[in-house]
Amino acid sequence: MLNIKVVTVIILSIIGSVGLLNSCSYDEIGNSPDHSISAGGATTVDAVFSNAFQIPAPNMDENQNLMHRKGDVLFESIFVTPPSPVLGGLGPIFVQNSCANCHKKNGSAAFPLSMIDMGGILARVSLPDPSNPDNTIPVPGYGTQIQTKSTFGIIPEAKLSYLMEYINGTMEDGTKYTLAKPNFILSDFYTDFPAHAQMSARIAPPIFGLGLLEAISEKNILSRADPDDINHDGISGRANYVYDIRTNSVRLGRFGWKANQTDLYNQTTQAFLEDMGITSPYLPHDPAFRQLQDDKKVDDPEIDNETVRLAAFYTQSLGVPAHRDKDNPDIIYGEKLFHYIGCQSCHVSSITTSQHPEYDFLSNQKIQPYTDLLLHDMGEGLADHRPDGKANGFEWRTPPLWGIGLTDVVGGHSNFLHDGRARNIEEAILWHGGEAEKSKVQYTKLSKRDREKLLLFLRSI
Ligand code: HEC
Ligand code: HEC
Ligand SMILES: [Ca+2]
Ligand SMILES: [Ca+2]
Ligand SMILES: [Ca+2]
């Protein structure tokens, strides 16, 4: 009996893999995808041009459209050194002088090929806390982020660069590939930098559709968490919990590569401060405060809450580009493969938002973000070995995949992953490890034709 069972299992698994490799009929690997949902619900926009990520959500009222336009101006403006009647407060140390300098056309930043300016990449730093292994502490003299630029007469904290390492691999059908791994280096320190400090390099992600992600209820997000992998599918998924500067409490994190920010207001407050050196009421001390670069000016806060609110609103109110060529049979097949090989376990294809705390146009929308907003162990290859809130050094938040196919149309590049190392969508998949190892291996076992169909699907969303 036992032998017959074993044989049956073997035969079934052979049939399964042969069916997959030969890509027979469309129905063989599951039901047809539900195409009644639009990418961003009522905020969806039809856009395939280089401005595809810059279109306001079409379902806002007049007042919200006005706020959006004011936020747009702030997002694109170049801030200047104080004192200045408008757009002042930059520095004395900063990373870039404008939000749009990193979030190019609201898309992601390209991986910097020249190290003279690292563009949209920044470095977070911290020290392990000897009294609490779950905690980190700011690096004395540096805080939690490295400011690589400075205003006239001031020294920046350090220089960020990288050394590229190349890793070869082969897929099941013999196709060879090479992945590029940047090993980031901090140098030219203005003062002692402890050797045991931990560093995490991160690239600027796209900023559209984020108001919708903010409107997903905590209960909804937590319903997918499975920290102890009770259903034994090899995928855990944990929520991050981080300190919230406004409510002075610990809250669920959902923004940033490690879900290290609670909401878009706080994310914007922190971006103004750590990325541009601009203080606001909730974070009233420049990154240079009590450091050598401190200008000792008593002009803080440099912007008010309303300015932060408008810039945050801009990121809450951009339309999401529609899924294109939905009815193309190859794309439908690629979408089925996406589900079949387990991509959907983390890149969740359909979620309904709840009531947004402030803006109704984001509420109760059925959306296709392709994220669960949870943390996953992605293996050694992607690890930054630096904890962030409750996220450990191996974990990353599943990034949304909506709009991914327009990355090169908008930004002229196809760099992906937390530090922009992947040079195209396929490399991003091949970097997957840890909880996503099984899914990655299944990808490498697909026939070339099936891989192309899966990529065609990803380029259509
Ligand atoms: C130096 C480049 C840089 C500048 C300048 C910058 N950002 Fe960012 N931004 C980033 C990076 C890198 C991340 C990811 C941070 C992380 O993972 O912790 C990010 C994350 C974000 C996110 C969260 C996106 C998500 O999907 O979770 C928002 C929103 C955002 N930035 C808005 C802004 C705004 C508003 C400004 C201007 C006030 C700004 N950024 C300025 C680099 C930058
Ligand atoms: C266990 C959860 C998980 C599974 C399964 C998974 N992913 Fe991911 N995916 C992630 C996480 C987390 C990242 C971010 C990793 C990083 O930046 O270091 C990511 C990143 C990506 C990116 C890059 C997105 C960007 O904006 O940089 C693409 C593309 C992608 N995944 C596609 C896929 C495909 C296709 C599959 C199925 C073969 C898949 N993923 C399976 C969790 C997962
Ligand atoms: Ca300042
Ligand atoms: Ca600093
Ligand atoms: Ca599980």
XYZ file of C-alpha atoms and ligand atoms in Angstrom:
550
model
C 0.000 0.000 0.000
C 2.657 2.420 1.095
C 4.630 1.840 -2.093
C 1.627 2.490 -4.274
C 1.031 5.765 -2.442
C 4.617 6.865 -2.922
C 4.501 5.987 -6.594
C 1.234 7.871 -7.012
C 2.743 10.951 -5.381
C 5.774 10.757 -7.647
C 3.640 10.349 -10.770
C 1.390 13.216 -9.708
C 4.321 15.508 -9.087
C 5.857 14.598 -12.448
C 2.557 15.346 -14.174
C 2.376 18.611 -12.227
C 5.802 19.831 -13.250
C 5.509 18.647 -16.849
C 2.171 20.436 -17.164
C 3.763 23.593 -15.870
C 6.841 23.400 -18.065
C 4.870 22.824 -21.240
C 2.374 25.586 -20.492
C -0.639 23.823 -21.971
C -4.123 25.263 -21.726
C -4.861 28.386 -19.705
C -7.325 26.669 -17.417
C -4.903 24.002 -16.295
C -3.333 26.047 -13.510
C -6.318 27.674 -11.936
C -9.299 29.909 -12.362
C -9.278 33.016 -14.466
C -8.226 36.101 -12.534
C -10.875 38.527 -11.309
C -10.665 41.488 -13.645
C -13.538 43.419 -12.127
C -11.105 45.143 -9.730
C -9.146 48.239 -10.792
C -5.593 48.696 -9.493
C -6.437 51.629 -7.233
C -10.242 51.383 -7.076
C -11.813 54.777 -7.794
C -8.352 56.421 -7.668
C -7.237 54.467 -10.773
C -5.943 56.484 -13.740
C -5.344 55.407 -17.339
C -1.772 56.414 -17.877
C 1.160 54.914 -19.729
C 3.339 57.994 -20.237
C 6.298 59.298 -18.300
C 3.910 61.290 -16.086
C 1.974 58.120 -15.169
C 2.778 58.459 -11.444
C 1.991 62.198 -11.287
C -1.745 62.190 -11.932
C -4.018 63.144 -9.022
C -6.658 60.644 -7.895
C -9.713 61.458 -10.049
C -12.227 61.104 -7.195
C -11.219 64.084 -5.033
C -13.356 67.156 -4.340
C -12.334 70.705 -5.284
C -10.729 71.478 -1.951
C -8.726 68.242 -2.031
C -7.560 69.017 -5.571
C -6.341 72.392 -4.351
C -4.474 70.776 -1.430
C -2.976 68.261 -3.869
C -1.637 71.066 -6.083
C -0.121 72.882 -3.080
C 1.476 69.612 -1.939
C 2.805 69.040 -5.455
C 4.634 72.394 -5.348
C 6.249 71.513 -1.996
C 7.235 68.036 -3.206
C 8.997 69.407 -6.288
C 10.503 72.554 -4.780
C 14.174 72.883 -4.085
C 14.578 74.031 -0.494
C 17.294 76.559 0.344
C 19.506 77.531 3.259
C 17.911 79.680 5.961
C 17.168 82.534 6.379
C 14.754 82.615 3.462
C 11.154 83.855 3.413
C 10.015 80.774 1.449
C 11.215 77.158 1.229
C 13.991 77.755 3.774
C 15.473 75.493 6.436
C 17.666 73.213 4.299
C 20.636 71.741 6.171
C 23.138 72.514 7.595
C 23.517 68.803 6.786
C 21.153 66.897 4.455
C 20.959 64.131 1.828
C 19.136 65.911 -1.033
C 17.451 69.325 -1.285
C 14.055 68.249 -2.653
C 11.638 65.318 -2.251
C 11.426 64.965 -6.044
C 15.216 64.691 -6.295
C 14.953 61.194 -4.858
C 11.386 60.177 -5.756
C 11.915 61.030 -9.456
C 8.591 61.867 -11.136
C 7.061 60.131 -8.081
C 8.685 56.854 -9.130
C 11.659 55.101 -7.607
C 15.210 56.373 -7.875
C 17.672 54.756 -10.276
C 20.616 52.886 -8.795
C 23.460 55.452 -8.872
C 26.110 54.524 -11.424
C 28.291 57.455 -10.457
C 29.343 57.613 -6.819
C 29.840 61.389 -6.933
C 26.167 61.755 -6.020
C 24.380 58.706 -4.601
C 21.069 60.170 -5.817
C 18.063 58.564 -4.158
C 20.012 56.222 -1.853
C 20.460 56.985 1.813
C 22.139 55.161 4.694
C 20.483 54.418 8.045
C 22.784 53.581 10.939
C 22.480 52.382 14.533
C 24.283 50.494 17.282
C 23.075 47.283 18.883
C 21.720 47.941 22.385
C 23.788 45.845 24.839
C 20.976 45.923 27.410
C 18.243 44.781 24.986
C 18.914 42.573 21.931
C 15.586 43.682 20.337
C 16.585 47.312 20.434
C 18.995 49.645 18.638
C 20.457 52.977 19.686
C 21.513 56.012 17.599
C 25.205 56.277 16.721
C 26.824 59.020 18.849
C 27.665 61.989 16.615
C 25.569 60.616 13.728
C 22.059 59.726 14.920
C 20.153 57.207 12.787
C 20.807 58.522 9.280
C 23.949 59.718 7.499
C 23.766 63.191 5.933
C 26.202 63.153 3.028
C 25.774 66.792 1.951
C 26.087 70.124 3.733
C 25.560 73.834 3.257
C 28.495 76.175 2.579
C 31.269 76.018 5.189
C 29.911 72.928 6.985
C 31.326 69.380 6.791
C 28.966 66.518 5.904
C 28.892 63.494 8.235
C 30.411 60.967 5.825
C 30.560 59.745 2.250
C 28.532 56.789 0.946
C 29.837 54.577 -1.863
C 29.788 50.906 -2.857
C 31.852 48.075 -4.301
C 29.980 45.850 -6.743
C 30.142 42.088 -6.404
C 28.799 39.717 -9.080
C 27.049 36.429 -8.374
C 26.378 33.794 -11.043
C 23.468 31.378 -11.181
C 21.776 28.948 -13.558
C 18.110 28.177 -14.084
C 16.760 24.656 -14.513
C 16.761 24.919 -18.343
C 20.442 25.944 -18.316
C 19.878 29.694 -18.753
C 22.709 31.504 -16.983
C 22.293 34.769 -15.115
C 24.435 37.214 -13.146
C 23.237 39.251 -10.185
C 24.985 42.424 -9.038
C 25.326 43.057 -5.301
C 26.433 46.480 -4.065
C 28.419 46.323 -0.820
C 27.961 49.771 0.674
C 30.798 51.610 2.362
C 30.818 54.669 4.599
C 34.042 56.709 4.600
C 35.396 60.268 5.110
C 33.824 60.480 8.591
C 33.842 63.927 10.267
C 34.454 62.245 13.638
C 34.965 58.730 15.062
C 32.494 56.195 13.717
C 32.200 52.985 15.779
C 33.287 49.886 13.865
C 30.367 47.796 15.168
C 27.710 50.221 13.892
C 25.066 48.622 11.645
C 24.147 50.190 8.309
C 21.200 49.823 5.951
C 21.240 51.435 2.488
C 17.786 52.181 1.039
C 16.609 53.575 -2.267
C 13.654 55.926 -2.745
C 10.484 53.949 -3.619
C 7.514 55.226 -5.701
C 5.031 57.371 -3.758
C 1.659 56.916 -5.509
C -1.246 54.899 -4.087
C 0.027 55.301 -0.536
C -3.173 56.876 0.862
C -4.938 53.627 -0.023
C -2.342 51.570 1.867
C -2.899 53.893 4.822
C -6.639 53.133 4.644
C -6.176 49.347 5.037
C -7.282 48.457 8.568
C -4.790 46.992 11.045
C -7.138 44.049 11.485
C -6.990 43.370 7.746
C -3.159 43.471 7.732
C -2.882 41.320 10.868
C -5.286 38.732 9.445
C -2.475 37.648 7.077
C 0.279 37.575 9.709
C 1.383 34.062 10.622
C 4.486 34.661 12.764
C 4.865 31.005 13.772
C 3.840 29.644 10.349
C 0.948 27.720 11.810
C -0.361 26.794 8.336
C 3.092 25.366 7.410
C 3.384 27.014 3.995
C 6.897 28.246 4.808
C 5.700 31.842 4.940
C 5.374 33.644 8.248
C 4.729 37.356 7.770
C 5.080 39.574 10.815
C 3.847 43.050 11.546
C 6.323 45.748 12.503
C 5.629 47.964 15.503
C 7.379 51.303 15.722
C 7.370 54.425 17.838
C 4.942 57.099 16.663
C 6.209 60.656 17.231
C 2.736 62.226 17.161
C 0.813 59.992 19.541
C 3.871 59.140 21.621
C 2.979 55.452 21.463
C 3.993 52.254 19.681
C 1.901 51.577 16.557
C 1.770 49.215 13.583
C 4.334 50.202 10.932
C 3.471 50.007 7.237
C 5.636 52.466 5.235
C 9.306 52.258 4.299
C 11.259 49.159 3.200
C 10.979 47.660 6.684
C 7.529 49.014 7.545
C 9.351 51.339 9.896
C 6.866 54.235 9.646
C 3.298 54.320 10.936
C 1.672 56.808 8.574
C 2.368 59.282 5.793
C 2.336 62.338 8.041
C 5.118 60.863 10.176
C 6.989 59.614 7.115
C 6.900 63.133 5.656
C 7.974 64.735 8.946
C 10.947 62.402 9.090
C 11.796 62.912 5.384
C 11.902 66.680 5.833
C 14.180 66.274 8.841
C 16.587 63.450 8.041
C 16.654 63.740 4.228
C 16.608 67.539 3.942
C 17.573 68.924 7.374
C 14.241 70.752 7.789
C 12.682 70.868 11.261
C 8.943 70.860 11.971
C 6.878 70.948 15.194
C 7.039 67.167 15.853
C 10.777 66.911 15.084
C 12.130 70.334 16.079
C 15.884 69.585 16.141
C 18.063 69.602 13.007
C 20.033 66.391 12.348
C 23.091 68.514 13.196
C 21.724 69.359 16.670
C 24.551 69.126 19.258
C 26.963 67.960 16.547
C 29.955 69.844 15.173
C 27.800 71.017 12.239
C 25.194 72.692 14.510
C 24.528 76.270 13.285
C 23.051 77.121 16.744
C 20.335 79.211 15.093
C 17.161 79.411 17.143
C 14.811 79.345 14.145
C 13.202 75.969 14.732
C 10.744 74.705 13.671
C 11.613 75.707 10.105
C 8.261 74.619 8.620
C 4.819 74.358 10.249
C 2.384 71.438 10.585
C 0.298 72.675 7.644
C 3.323 72.447 5.298
C 3.999 68.875 6.440
C 0.305 68.047 6.026
C 0.227 69.342 2.429
C 3.375 67.453 1.404
C 1.998 64.294 3.067
C -1.350 64.798 1.320
C 0.426 64.810 -2.027
C 1.650 61.267 -1.314
C -1.848 60.277 -0.113
C -3.700 61.507 -3.172
C -1.897 60.341 -6.337
C -3.805 58.088 -8.738
C -2.750 54.470 -9.333
C -2.079 53.514 -12.979
C -4.471 50.911 -14.379
C -3.480 47.338 -15.203
C -2.946 47.311 -18.996
C -3.751 44.672 -21.658
C -5.765 42.680 -19.139
C -7.365 40.522 -21.828
C -4.167 39.403 -23.540
C -4.151 35.583 -23.087
C -0.391 35.484 -22.414
C -0.814 38.070 -19.679
C -3.731 36.162 -18.174
C -1.571 33.031 -18.194
C 1.295 34.971 -16.568
C -1.093 36.184 -13.889
C -2.147 32.611 -13.172
C 1.494 31.576 -12.889
C 2.019 34.438 -10.408
C -0.590 32.798 -8.178
C 0.453 29.244 -8.944
C 4.105 29.631 -7.900
C 3.196 31.433 -4.689
C 4.050 35.070 -5.436
C 0.574 36.000 -4.258
C 1.267 34.633 -0.745
C 3.052 37.911 -0.027
C 2.204 40.140 -3.002
C -1.536 39.987 -2.181
C -3.509 40.820 -5.302
C -6.731 42.082 -3.809
C -7.537 44.010 -0.635
C -10.440 46.267 0.335
C -9.597 49.437 2.218
C -11.526 50.503 5.321
C -12.416 54.019 6.432
C -9.427 56.356 5.957
C -9.043 58.422 9.173
C -9.225 61.713 7.230
C -10.143 61.318 3.572
C -13.262 59.544 2.321
C -12.054 59.194 -1.270
C -9.587 56.537 -0.036
C -12.179 54.558 1.927
C -13.833 51.232 0.985
C -11.871 50.809 -2.239
C -11.260 47.385 -3.704
C -7.610 47.563 -4.813
C -4.794 45.439 -6.271
C -1.650 46.588 -4.439
C 0.244 43.250 -4.548
C 1.480 43.679 -0.989
C 0.501 42.366 2.453
C 2.400 45.200 4.216
C 4.033 42.511 6.380
C 7.671 41.683 7.058
C 9.254 38.560 5.572
C 12.640 36.961 6.094
C 14.121 37.229 2.586
C 17.329 35.314 3.291
C 21.013 36.134 3.599
C 21.393 37.575 0.087
C 19.107 40.519 0.805
C 19.815 40.859 4.547
C 21.067 44.196 5.875
C 21.706 42.717 9.341
C 20.235 45.844 10.929
C 17.071 45.650 13.061
C 14.491 48.413 12.587
C 11.633 48.533 15.091
C 10.532 44.910 15.473
C 11.963 44.024 12.023
C 15.143 41.965 12.189
C 18.161 42.162 9.888
C 16.725 39.619 7.442
C 13.221 41.010 7.116
C 11.744 43.352 4.523
C 8.217 44.570 3.965
C 6.587 43.194 0.780
C 6.665 46.176 -1.587
C 3.540 46.911 -3.663
C 3.945 45.835 -7.298
C 1.280 48.108 -8.847
C 2.824 50.354 -11.496
C 5.975 48.190 -11.605
C 5.715 47.807 -15.393
C 5.856 51.576 -15.865
C 9.092 52.016 -13.884
C 11.259 52.452 -16.980
C 8.702 54.591 -18.841
C 8.621 56.989 -15.873
C 12.177 56.846 -14.569
C 14.229 55.557 -17.502
C 15.495 52.637 -15.410
C 14.308 49.261 -14.164
C 16.086 49.026 -10.817
C 14.285 47.246 -7.981
C 14.648 46.023 -4.378
C 15.474 47.980 -1.229
C 18.835 49.264 -2.469
C 18.020 49.319 -6.194
C 20.431 46.448 -6.955
C 18.156 44.488 -9.331
C 18.643 45.662 -12.924
C 15.301 44.322 -14.106
C 12.202 42.553 -12.781
C 13.659 39.083 -13.317
C 16.744 39.881 -11.214
C 14.432 41.119 -8.447
C 12.728 37.704 -8.458
C 16.053 35.819 -8.539
C 17.198 37.671 -5.390
C 14.247 36.245 -3.418
C 15.328 33.844 -0.654
C 14.242 32.882 2.871
C 10.458 32.623 3.047
C 10.329 33.302 -0.719
C 12.998 30.709 -1.632
C 10.420 28.095 -2.654
C 8.614 30.532 -4.916
C 11.919 31.707 -6.462
C 13.004 28.094 -7.125
C 9.676 27.446 -8.847
C 10.356 30.459 -11.047
C 13.748 29.058 -12.073
C 12.029 25.779 -13.006
C 9.590 27.406 -15.418
C 10.182 27.118 -19.137
C 11.529 30.213 -20.874
C 8.111 30.805 -22.446
C 6.388 30.673 -19.066
C 8.960 32.979 -17.465
C 8.301 35.438 -20.262
C 4.563 35.281 -19.682
C 4.983 35.896 -15.965
C 7.234 38.886 -16.721
C 4.734 40.111 -19.328
C 2.071 40.070 -16.623
C 4.333 41.991 -14.206
C 5.060 44.556 -16.921
C 1.321 45.016 -17.454
C 0.508 46.005 -13.852
C 17.575 61.372 -0.086
C 16.476 60.851 -0.846
C 15.086 61.158 -0.345
C 14.480 62.377 -0.148
C 15.086 63.765 -0.308
C 13.123 62.086 0.244
N 12.918 60.734 0.290
Fe 11.170 59.804 0.699
N 12.144 58.033 0.793
C 13.473 57.836 0.503
C 13.849 56.491 0.876
C 15.220 55.876 0.748
C 12.691 55.884 1.401
C 12.584 54.495 2.044
C 12.939 54.721 3.500
C 12.955 53.503 4.377
O 12.880 52.390 3.918
O 13.037 53.688 5.590
C 11.630 56.882 1.312
C 10.307 56.644 1.679
C 9.285 57.569 1.509
C 7.876 57.280 1.676
C 7.271 55.916 2.011
C 7.026 55.127 0.755
C 6.539 53.719 0.986
O 6.149 53.052 0.013
O 6.536 53.221 2.100
C 7.208 58.470 1.484
C 5.718 58.678 1.550
C 8.205 59.485 1.213
N 9.449 58.895 1.219
C 7.917 60.825 1.017
C 8.899 61.809 0.922
C 8.631 63.236 1.003
C 7.260 63.867 1.197
C 9.838 63.862 0.884
C 10.148 65.347 0.976
C 9.700 66.006 2.196
C 10.845 62.822 0.724
N 10.241 61.592 0.759
C 12.192 63.068 0.533
C 14.330 58.763 -0.044
C 14.100 60.137 -0.033
C 7.749 35.545 1.262
C 7.155 36.697 0.633
C 7.373 36.899 -0.850
C 7.130 36.025 -1.887
C 6.598 34.610 -1.810
C 7.487 36.738 -3.082
N 7.923 37.992 -2.787
Fe 8.509 39.412 -4.097
N 9.186 40.562 -2.572
C 9.026 40.286 -1.237
C 9.782 41.230 -0.455
C 9.839 41.288 1.060
C 10.444 42.067 -1.381
C 11.418 43.198 -1.048
C 12.823 42.620 -0.855
C 13.932 43.657 -0.814
O 13.733 44.782 -1.265
O 15.030 43.338 -0.341
C 10.004 41.644 -2.694
C 10.346 42.290 -3.892
C 9.835 41.953 -5.126
C 10.034 42.708 -6.346
C 10.734 44.047 -6.439
C 9.740 45.157 -6.134
C 10.346 46.523 -5.941
O 9.578 47.497 -5.941
O 11.555 46.649 -5.741
C 9.427 42.021 -7.348
C 9.350 42.402 -8.814
C 8.847 40.825 -6.774
N 9.100 40.831 -5.419
C 8.159 39.858 -7.476
C 7.850 38.614 -6.941
C 7.428 37.476 -7.732
C 7.219 37.472 -9.224
C 7.250 36.443 -6.862
C 6.906 35.014 -7.196
C 7.918 34.312 -7.974
C 7.528 36.944 -5.529
N 7.902 38.254 -5.623
C 7.411 36.202 -4.368
C 8.288 39.247 -0.706
C 7.892 38.134 -1.427
Ca 17.557 73.098 9.065
Ca 22.960 62.108 11.002
Ca 2.309 30.529 6.881
